[in-house]
Amino acid sequence: MNNRQIINVTQKYVANTYTRFPIALVRGKGARVWDADGKEYLDFVAGIAVNCLGHNHPAVARAIRRQSAKLLHVSNLYHIEPQSELARELCRHSFAEKVFFCNSGAEANEAAIKLVRRYGAEWLGGKYEILSTYNSFHGRTLATLTATGQEKVRAGYDPLPAGFRHVPYNDLRAMVDAVDEKTTVAILVEPIQGEGGVIVPDKSYLQGLRELCDQKELLLIFDEVQSGMGRTGKLFAYEHFGVEPDIMTLAKALGGGLPLGAMLAKEKVARSFVPGAHASTFGGNPLACSVGAAVLKTLLEGGALKNCVKMGRVLNDGLLALKKKFGFIREIRGRGLILGMELEQDGGKIVDDCMEAGLLINCTAHKVLRFIPPLVIGKNDIARGLAILENVLARHGASHSR
Ligand SMILES: Cc1ncc(COP(=O)(O)O)c(C=O)c1O
């Protein structure tokens, strides 16, 4: 099928929950993808921070081939070798001591919410409330959209579950003031807000949250669904801030393109999950976990993190140069290869024009162009992406000044 035919079938049969660009991507290699009409694009979206090793990476393809020839799926009624190995490696390389596997970011956060509720019931006299932040994004299940600090995500789903409150992000005082000693059990934040517009908080904010949690016996949950697995140049974003959470959620890049989520926790918290407390049929699936293990190994040993730091600098410098040139760019921000360019106005048209010119980017929080290419992207592809962007911005600037 070509683009048009795929779009027609999608519109007829697929639930209408997404605003989609009018192309269908059918093939990829590295940081490049092709649509059904054969047009090539540079992919600075990477499945929204999923394809950390790019498309068609040999380590991922090899793990899929090997594991699918052996065993695709068995129930968690039995022990699963790739699941145990991935859990061990995640714990080895993080603060965590136990892992619960699931299939998505929302489910990872749902697991965290359920775990802290059980912990509160068991150890803290029934405390249940979770404080999260405005502008955050934690998922689309009823509990996680309630934790999400964006009205548009919650609209239409009343009555929402009780036990969630929001405060401004990067505002320690607001969080301190919001804690209710009788009910609050946990604080849930993204170490870097992704969907909220690539917002990097002050180091003292996350450190302050840690101190607050220690003082008040609260649990600190970091949602690293977008910022984790190397995206910032370190395996986990919290490493930049010198702060460890009690619980961390992962998904997106964890499976390198296969659906895989995880909730990681310290043993003292994780032990509130006992047999029957939580479960997922596909969670920890042998195929997804063996690919996850290959992704983690490649990130740690294959130079992807170093490349992310290096290419992040190149991209950041290029974006800063564009900021100097175009007055309607307000700010460049981010870490590693999660970078945002905040504009004076809505960025939708620029995204459309970039796509037309062969560069895929997206826009979050209306005005922030987001750049989240594969972590293995090379210098030439960054340079090509920047050149396309510059052309589009120049045209946009010209039409603005008319
Ligand atoms: C920080 C964060 N948490 C949770 C989610 C939800 O993940 P999923 O779409 O896999 O449920 C996202 C998705 O964008 C995210 O960015």
Short mmCIF file of C-alpha atoms and ligand atoms in Angstrom, two decimals:
data_model
loop_
_atom_site.label_atom_id
_atom_site.label_comp_id
_atom_site.label_asym_id
_atom_site.label_seq_id
_atom_site.Cartn_x
_atom_site.Cartn_y
_atom_site.Cartn_z
CA MET A 1 0.00 0.00 0.00
CA ASN A 2 1.11 3.59 -0.52
CA ASN A 3 0.71 6.45 2.00
CA ARG A 4 -2.77 7.37 0.77
CA GLN A 5 -4.08 3.81 0.88
CA ILE A 6 -2.73 3.20 4.39
CA ILE A 7 -4.22 6.48 5.61
CA ASN A 8 -7.61 5.55 4.14
CA VAL A 9 -7.68 2.15 5.84
CA THR A 10 -6.47 3.67 9.14
CA GLN A 11 -9.19 6.31 9.05
CA LYS A 12 -11.86 3.72 8.34
CA TYR A 13 -10.86 1.09 10.92
CA VAL A 14 -8.54 2.48 13.61
CA ALA A 15 -9.98 4.35 16.62
CA ASN A 16 -9.61 8.05 16.13
CA THR A 17 -7.41 8.88 19.15
CA TYR A 18 -4.34 10.29 17.40
CA THR A 19 -3.68 13.39 15.36
CA ARG A 20 -1.40 11.83 12.77
CA PHE A 21 0.89 13.29 10.15
CA PRO A 22 -0.20 12.25 6.63
CA ILE A 23 2.52 9.67 6.04
CA ALA A 24 2.99 5.98 6.93
CA LEU A 25 6.51 4.93 7.90
CA VAL A 26 7.32 1.46 6.64
CA ARG A 27 11.10 0.99 6.92
CA GLY A 28 14.04 2.30 8.93
CA LYS A 29 17.82 2.07 9.25
CA GLY A 30 19.82 3.91 11.88
CA ALA A 31 18.45 7.43 12.15
CA ARG A 32 16.61 7.25 8.81
CA VAL A 33 13.10 6.11 7.97
CA TRP A 34 11.15 5.74 4.73
CA ASP A 35 7.45 6.24 4.08
CA ALA A 36 5.20 4.04 1.97
CA ASP A 37 5.77 6.26 -1.07
CA GLY A 38 9.53 5.75 -0.76
CA LYS A 39 10.41 9.17 0.64
CA GLU A 40 13.35 9.27 3.10
CA TYR A 41 13.36 11.18 6.39
CA LEU A 42 15.86 11.88 9.14
CA ASP A 43 14.23 10.63 12.30
CA PHE A 44 14.66 13.08 15.20
CA VAL A 45 11.56 11.64 16.89
CA ALA A 46 12.71 8.03 17.26
CA GLY A 47 9.26 6.75 18.19
CA ILE A 48 9.17 9.49 20.87
CA ALA A 49 12.41 8.48 22.57
CA VAL A 50 11.90 4.74 21.99
CA ASN A 51 14.39 3.77 19.27
CA CYS A 52 17.49 4.56 21.31
CA LEU A 53 19.69 2.36 19.10
CA GLY A 54 18.04 3.61 15.93
CA HIS A 55 16.09 1.45 13.51
CA ASN A 56 17.16 -2.04 12.61
CA HIS A 57 20.11 -2.21 15.02
CA PRO A 58 21.96 -5.53 14.61
CA ALA A 59 22.03 -6.23 18.39
CA VAL A 60 18.24 -5.83 18.58
CA ALA A 61 17.63 -7.85 15.41
CA ARG A 62 19.95 -10.61 16.70
CA ALA A 63 18.20 -10.79 20.10
CA ILE A 64 14.79 -11.00 18.40
CA ARG A 65 16.00 -13.75 16.05
CA ARG A 66 17.61 -15.79 18.83
CA GLN A 67 14.84 -15.51 21.39
CA SER A 68 11.96 -15.93 18.93
CA ALA A 69 13.51 -19.18 17.73
CA LYS A 70 13.64 -20.38 21.34
CA LEU A 71 10.59 -19.17 23.26
CA LEU A 72 8.27 -16.22 22.59
CA HIS A 73 6.08 -16.28 25.63
CA VAL A 74 5.39 -18.15 28.83
CA SER A 75 3.35 -17.13 31.82
CA ASN A 76 4.72 -15.59 34.98
CA LEU A 77 3.43 -18.78 36.57
CA TYR A 78 6.97 -19.95 35.72
CA HIS A 79 10.44 -18.46 36.06
CA ILE A 80 11.66 -16.67 32.93
CA GLU A 81 15.40 -16.55 32.25
CA PRO A 82 15.60 -13.31 30.18
CA GLN A 83 13.37 -11.56 32.75
CA SER A 84 15.64 -12.55 35.62
CA GLU A 85 18.72 -11.44 33.69
CA LEU A 86 17.31 -8.06 32.71
CA ALA A 87 16.15 -7.44 36.30
CA ARG A 88 19.63 -8.29 37.59
CA GLU A 89 21.31 -5.93 35.11
CA LEU A 90 18.89 -3.06 35.81
CA CYS A 91 19.53 -3.42 39.54
CA ARG A 92 23.27 -3.71 38.99
CA HIS A 93 23.29 -0.38 37.16
CA SER A 94 20.85 1.59 39.29
CA PHE A 95 19.79 2.33 42.88
CA ALA A 96 17.17 -0.43 42.70
CA GLU A 97 16.94 -3.88 44.27
CA LYS A 98 13.72 -5.24 42.71
CA VAL A 99 11.99 -4.88 39.34
CA PHE A 100 8.36 -5.36 38.30
CA PHE A 101 7.96 -5.73 34.53
CA CYS A 102 5.05 -4.50 32.45
CA ASN A 103 4.47 -3.28 28.90
CA SER A 104 4.36 0.52 28.86
CA GLY A 105 5.14 3.71 30.73
CA ALA A 106 1.59 4.12 32.00
CA GLU A 107 1.65 0.61 33.41
CA ALA A 108 5.02 1.21 35.05
CA ASN A 109 3.60 4.31 36.78
CA GLU A 110 0.40 2.45 37.62
CA ALA A 111 2.56 -0.18 39.32
CA ALA A 112 4.42 2.54 41.24
CA ILE A 113 1.14 4.09 42.37
CA LYS A 114 -0.19 0.72 43.50
CA LEU A 115 3.07 -0.09 45.30
CA VAL A 116 3.16 3.16 47.28
CA ARG A 117 -0.49 2.69 48.27
CA ARG A 118 0.27 -0.76 49.63
CA TYR A 119 3.39 0.59 51.36
CA GLY A 120 1.35 3.41 52.89
CA ALA A 121 -1.28 0.98 54.08
CA GLU A 122 1.27 -1.42 55.49
CA TRP A 123 3.82 0.91 57.08
CA LEU A 124 2.46 4.46 57.28
CA GLY A 125 -0.96 4.12 58.84
CA GLY A 126 -2.90 4.28 55.59
CA LYS A 127 -1.29 7.31 53.90
CA TYR A 128 -2.22 7.26 50.22
CA GLU A 129 -1.83 10.66 48.60
CA ILE A 130 0.61 11.23 45.76
CA LEU A 131 1.90 14.72 44.95
CA SER A 132 2.92 15.32 41.35
CA THR A 133 3.55 18.42 39.26
CA TYR A 134 1.84 20.62 36.72
CA ASN A 135 2.98 20.09 33.17
CA SER A 136 3.94 16.49 33.93
CA PHE A 137 2.99 13.46 31.89
CA HIS A 138 2.66 10.05 33.48
CA GLY A 139 0.35 8.08 31.18
CA ARG A 140 -3.21 7.50 30.06
CA THR A 141 -4.66 4.94 32.48
CA LEU A 142 -7.18 6.43 34.90
CA ALA A 143 -4.69 6.62 37.77
CA THR A 144 -1.77 7.88 35.70
CA LEU A 145 -3.80 10.51 33.86
CA THR A 146 -4.96 11.70 37.27
CA ALA A 147 -1.31 11.99 38.34
CA THR A 148 -0.60 13.85 35.08
CA GLY A 149 -0.58 17.60 35.61
CA GLN A 150 -2.29 18.56 32.37
CA GLU A 151 -5.97 19.39 32.22
CA LYS A 152 -6.31 18.33 28.57
CA VAL A 153 -5.24 14.76 29.41
CA ARG A 154 -7.81 14.46 32.23
CA ALA A 155 -10.74 16.16 30.49
CA GLY A 156 -13.81 13.97 30.05
CA TYR A 157 -12.84 11.22 32.50
CA ASP A 158 -14.57 12.28 35.71
CA PRO A 159 -14.88 10.99 38.32
CA LEU A 160 -11.12 10.61 38.67
CA PRO A 161 -9.54 8.45 41.37
CA ALA A 162 -8.93 10.22 44.68
CA GLY A 163 -5.54 10.78 46.23
CA PHE A 164 -3.64 12.98 43.76
CA ARG A 165 -2.64 16.65 43.97
CA HIS A 166 -0.46 18.85 41.79
CA VAL A 167 2.00 21.64 42.47
CA PRO A 168 4.23 23.71 40.16
CA TYR A 169 7.36 21.94 38.87
CA ASN A 170 10.81 23.03 40.00
CA ASP A 171 9.27 24.82 42.99
CA LEU A 172 10.52 23.17 46.15
CA ARG A 173 8.62 25.52 48.45
CA ALA A 174 5.33 24.59 46.77
CA MET A 175 6.06 20.88 47.30
CA VAL A 176 7.08 21.40 50.92
CA ASP A 177 3.87 23.35 51.57
CA ALA A 178 1.71 20.78 49.81
CA VAL A 179 2.75 17.81 51.93
CA ASP A 180 -0.10 16.72 54.18
CA GLU A 181 1.42 14.86 57.09
CA LYS A 182 -1.74 12.82 57.53
CA THR A 183 -2.24 11.65 53.94
CA THR A 184 0.79 12.19 51.68
CA VAL A 185 2.76 9.03 50.95
CA ALA A 186 4.84 9.87 47.87
CA ILE A 187 6.12 12.48 45.45
CA LEU A 188 6.11 11.61 41.75
CA VAL A 189 8.19 13.70 39.32
CA GLU A 190 10.02 13.41 36.03
CA PRO A 191 13.71 14.32 36.61
CA ILE A 192 13.37 16.14 33.27
CA GLN A 193 9.86 16.91 32.01
CA GLY A 194 9.54 15.59 28.46
CA GLU A 195 5.99 16.12 27.21
CA GLY A 196 5.78 19.29 29.31
CA GLY A 197 8.32 20.95 26.99
CA VAL A 198 11.77 19.57 27.90
CA ILE A 199 12.09 21.28 31.28
CA VAL A 200 15.30 20.62 33.23
CA PRO A 201 14.85 21.47 36.92
CA ASP A 202 17.52 22.93 39.19
CA LYS A 203 19.80 20.37 40.81
CA SER A 204 18.73 21.76 44.19
CA TYR A 205 15.08 20.95 43.37
CA LEU A 206 15.54 17.20 43.09
CA GLN A 207 17.99 17.24 46.01
CA GLY A 208 15.45 19.19 48.03
CA LEU A 209 12.73 16.68 47.17
CA ARG A 210 14.99 13.89 48.39
CA GLU A 211 15.59 15.70 51.69
CA LEU A 212 11.90 16.43 52.06
CA CYS A 213 11.03 12.77 51.49
CA ASP A 214 13.65 11.67 54.02
CA GLN A 215 12.42 14.14 56.62
CA LYS A 216 8.73 13.32 56.20
CA GLU A 217 9.02 9.59 55.51
CA LEU A 218 7.71 9.98 51.96
CA LEU A 219 8.64 7.88 48.95
CA LEU A 220 10.31 9.59 46.01
CA ILE A 221 9.26 8.27 42.60
CA PHE A 222 11.16 9.31 39.48
CA ASP A 223 9.31 8.80 36.22
CA GLU A 224 12.20 8.10 33.82
CA VAL A 225 9.99 6.68 31.09
CA GLN A 226 11.28 9.34 28.70
CA SER A 227 14.51 10.50 30.34
CA GLY A 228 15.88 7.05 31.19
CA MET A 229 17.91 4.48 29.26
CA GLY A 230 20.66 6.80 28.10
CA ARG A 231 18.60 9.64 26.66
CA THR A 232 20.43 12.31 28.70
CA GLY A 233 23.91 10.82 28.22
CA LYS A 234 23.79 8.91 31.50
CA LEU A 235 21.88 5.67 31.86
CA PHE A 236 19.35 7.40 34.11
CA ALA A 237 18.72 11.14 34.33
CA TYR A 238 18.80 11.09 38.14
CA GLU A 239 22.55 10.43 37.93
CA HIS A 240 23.04 14.04 36.76
CA PHE A 241 21.48 15.36 39.94
CA GLY A 242 23.24 13.27 42.57
CA VAL A 243 19.90 12.06 43.92
CA GLU A 244 18.43 8.58 44.11
CA PRO A 245 14.71 7.83 44.19
CA ASP A 246 12.99 5.02 46.08
CA ILE A 247 11.10 4.00 42.95
CA MET A 248 11.79 4.61 39.26
CA THR A 249 9.67 3.86 36.23
CA LEU A 250 11.01 2.99 32.78
CA ALA A 251 9.53 2.09 29.39
CA LYS A 252 10.04 3.60 25.92
CA ALA A 253 13.75 2.95 25.14
CA LEU A 254 13.94 0.00 27.56
CA GLY A 255 12.68 -2.40 24.86
CA GLY A 256 14.51 -0.67 21.99
CA GLY A 257 11.22 -0.72 20.04
CA LEU A 258 9.43 -3.65 21.67
CA PRO A 259 6.75 -2.86 24.27
CA LEU A 260 8.47 -3.17 27.64
CA GLY A 261 8.03 -1.23 30.87
CA ALA A 262 9.49 -1.63 34.34
CA MET A 263 9.04 -0.33 37.84
CA LEU A 264 12.24 -0.46 39.88
CA ALA A 265 12.30 -0.08 43.65
CA LYS A 266 14.36 -0.37 46.79
CA GLU A 267 13.79 -3.62 48.64
CA LYS A 268 12.21 -1.91 51.66
CA VAL A 269 9.43 -0.61 49.39
CA ALA A 270 9.26 -3.49 46.93
CA ARG A 271 8.45 -5.97 49.66
CA SER A 272 4.96 -4.47 49.88
CA PHE A 273 4.30 -6.31 46.61
CA VAL A 274 3.53 -9.90 47.54
CA PRO A 275 2.17 -12.72 45.36
CA GLY A 276 -1.22 -11.70 44.01
CA ALA A 277 -0.73 -7.97 44.73
CA HIS A 278 -0.03 -7.08 41.10
CA ALA A 279 0.46 -8.89 37.79
CA SER A 280 0.65 -8.61 34.03
CA THR A 281 0.24 -11.40 31.49
CA PHE A 282 2.84 -9.99 29.13
CA GLY A 283 4.97 -8.24 31.76
CA GLY A 284 8.50 -9.61 31.60
CA ASN A 285 7.80 -11.51 28.40
CA PRO A 286 10.87 -13.52 27.27
CA LEU A 287 11.16 -11.80 23.87
CA ALA A 288 10.77 -8.25 25.20
CA CYS A 289 13.20 -8.91 28.07
CA SER A 290 15.87 -10.54 25.94
CA VAL A 291 15.73 -7.51 23.64
CA GLY A 292 15.77 -5.22 26.69
CA ALA A 293 18.91 -6.97 27.93
CA ALA A 294 20.55 -6.55 24.51
CA VAL A 295 19.61 -2.86 24.46
CA LEU A 296 21.03 -2.29 27.94
CA LYS A 297 24.25 -4.13 27.11
CA THR A 298 24.68 -2.17 23.89
CA LEU A 299 24.01 1.14 25.65
CA LEU A 300 26.57 0.34 28.33
CA GLU A 301 29.25 -1.32 26.25
CA GLY A 302 28.74 -0.11 22.69
CA GLY A 303 29.58 3.57 23.13
CA ALA A 304 25.99 4.83 22.73
CA LEU A 305 26.11 6.88 25.95
CA LYS A 306 29.36 8.56 24.94
CA ASN A 307 27.95 9.20 21.50
CA CYS A 308 24.83 10.69 23.05
CA VAL A 309 26.91 13.16 25.07
CA LYS A 310 29.03 14.07 22.05
CA MET A 311 26.19 14.37 19.56
CA GLY A 312 24.07 16.12 22.17
CA ARG A 313 26.74 18.84 22.32
CA VAL A 314 26.89 19.11 18.54
CA LEU A 315 23.11 19.37 18.25
CA ASN A 316 22.87 21.79 21.18
CA ASP A 317 25.58 24.03 19.66
CA GLY A 318 23.79 23.96 16.32
CA LEU A 319 20.48 24.88 17.92
CA LEU A 320 22.13 27.70 19.89
CA ALA A 321 23.58 29.04 16.63
CA LEU A 322 20.06 29.05 15.18
CA LYS A 323 18.80 30.90 18.26
CA LYS A 324 21.34 33.64 17.59
CA LYS A 325 20.07 33.91 14.04
CA PHE A 326 16.31 33.86 14.57
CA GLY A 327 14.70 36.26 17.03
CA PHE A 328 11.57 34.14 17.46
CA ILE A 329 13.56 31.37 19.24
CA ARG A 330 13.31 31.92 22.97
CA GLU A 331 15.43 29.20 24.51
CA ILE A 332 17.37 25.99 23.86
CA ARG A 333 17.38 23.50 26.73
CA GLY A 334 17.79 19.84 27.63
CA ARG A 335 20.47 17.25 28.34
CA GLY A 336 22.22 14.83 26.02
CA LEU A 337 19.85 14.01 23.18
CA ILE A 338 16.62 15.32 24.63
CA LEU A 339 16.68 18.92 23.51
CA GLY A 340 13.95 21.51 23.18
CA MET A 341 13.74 24.75 21.25
CA GLU A 342 11.14 27.07 22.72
CA LEU A 343 9.61 29.45 20.20
CA GLU A 344 7.66 32.67 20.59
CA GLN A 345 4.73 30.98 18.86
CA ASP A 346 3.15 27.63 18.04
CA GLY A 347 5.60 25.25 16.38
CA GLY A 348 3.12 23.07 14.46
CA LYS A 349 3.72 24.61 11.05
CA ILE A 350 7.51 24.34 11.44
CA VAL A 351 7.14 20.64 12.26
CA ASP A 352 5.00 20.17 9.12
CA ASP A 353 7.50 22.03 6.95
CA CYS A 354 10.44 20.06 8.39
CA MET A 355 8.64 16.82 7.54
CA GLU A 356 8.01 18.04 4.01
CA ALA A 357 11.75 18.78 3.77
CA GLY A 358 12.72 15.34 5.11
CA LEU A 359 13.23 15.89 8.85
CA LEU A 360 10.94 14.38 11.49
CA ILE A 361 10.67 16.39 14.73
CA ASN A 362 7.70 17.07 16.96
CA CYS A 363 6.30 19.87 19.05
CA THR A 364 5.38 19.61 22.73
CA ALA A 365 3.62 22.15 24.94
CA HIS A 366 2.59 24.02 21.75
CA LYS A 367 5.76 26.08 21.43
CA VAL A 368 8.63 23.67 22.05
CA LEU A 369 10.26 21.85 19.16
CA ARG A 370 11.64 18.62 20.59
CA PHE A 371 14.72 16.78 19.27
CA ILE A 372 15.07 13.19 20.47
CA PRO A 373 17.00 11.31 17.76
CA PRO A 374 18.47 7.83 18.23
CA LEU A 375 21.42 7.90 20.64
CA VAL A 376 23.62 6.33 17.96
CA ILE A 377 23.07 9.15 15.46
CA GLY A 378 26.18 10.40 13.62
CA LYS A 379 27.57 13.88 13.04
CA ASN A 380 26.53 14.00 9.39
CA ASP A 381 22.91 13.25 10.18
CA ILE A 382 22.89 15.94 12.89
CA ALA A 383 24.39 18.43 10.45
CA ARG A 384 21.84 17.50 7.79
CA GLY A 385 18.97 17.83 10.28
CA LEU A 386 20.21 21.24 11.41
CA ALA A 387 20.52 22.41 7.79
CA ILE A 388 16.92 21.39 7.04
CA LEU A 389 15.71 23.07 10.22
CA GLU A 390 17.61 26.25 9.42
CA ASN A 391 16.02 26.43 5.97
CA VAL A 392 12.55 25.94 7.38
CA LEU A 393 13.12 28.49 10.15
CA ALA A 394 14.45 31.01 7.62
CA ARG A 395 11.31 30.64 5.51
CA HIS A 396 9.17 30.84 8.60
CA GLY A 397 10.99 33.94 9.83
CA ALA A 398 10.60 35.60 6.44
CA SER A 399 6.86 34.92 6.35
CA HIS A 400 6.58 36.29 9.91
CA SER A 401 8.28 39.55 9.18
CA ARG A 402 6.09 40.23 6.12
C1 LIG B 1 7.49 10.71 31.37
C2 LIG B 1 6.47 9.78 30.78
N1 LIG B 1 5.82 8.94 31.60
C3 LIG B 1 4.89 8.08 31.13
C4 LIG B 1 4.58 8.04 29.78
C5 LIG B 1 3.55 7.07 29.29
O1 LIG B 1 4.16 6.05 28.59
P1 LIG B 1 3.31 5.08 27.66
O2 LIG B 1 2.82 5.89 26.52
O3 LIG B 1 4.29 4.01 27.27
O4 LIG B 1 2.20 4.54 28.49
C6 LIG B 1 5.24 8.90 28.90
C7 LIG B 1 4.90 8.91 27.48
O5 LIG B 1 5.17 9.82 26.75
C8 LIG B 1 6.21 9.80 29.41
O6 LIG B 1 6.86 10.65 28.62
#
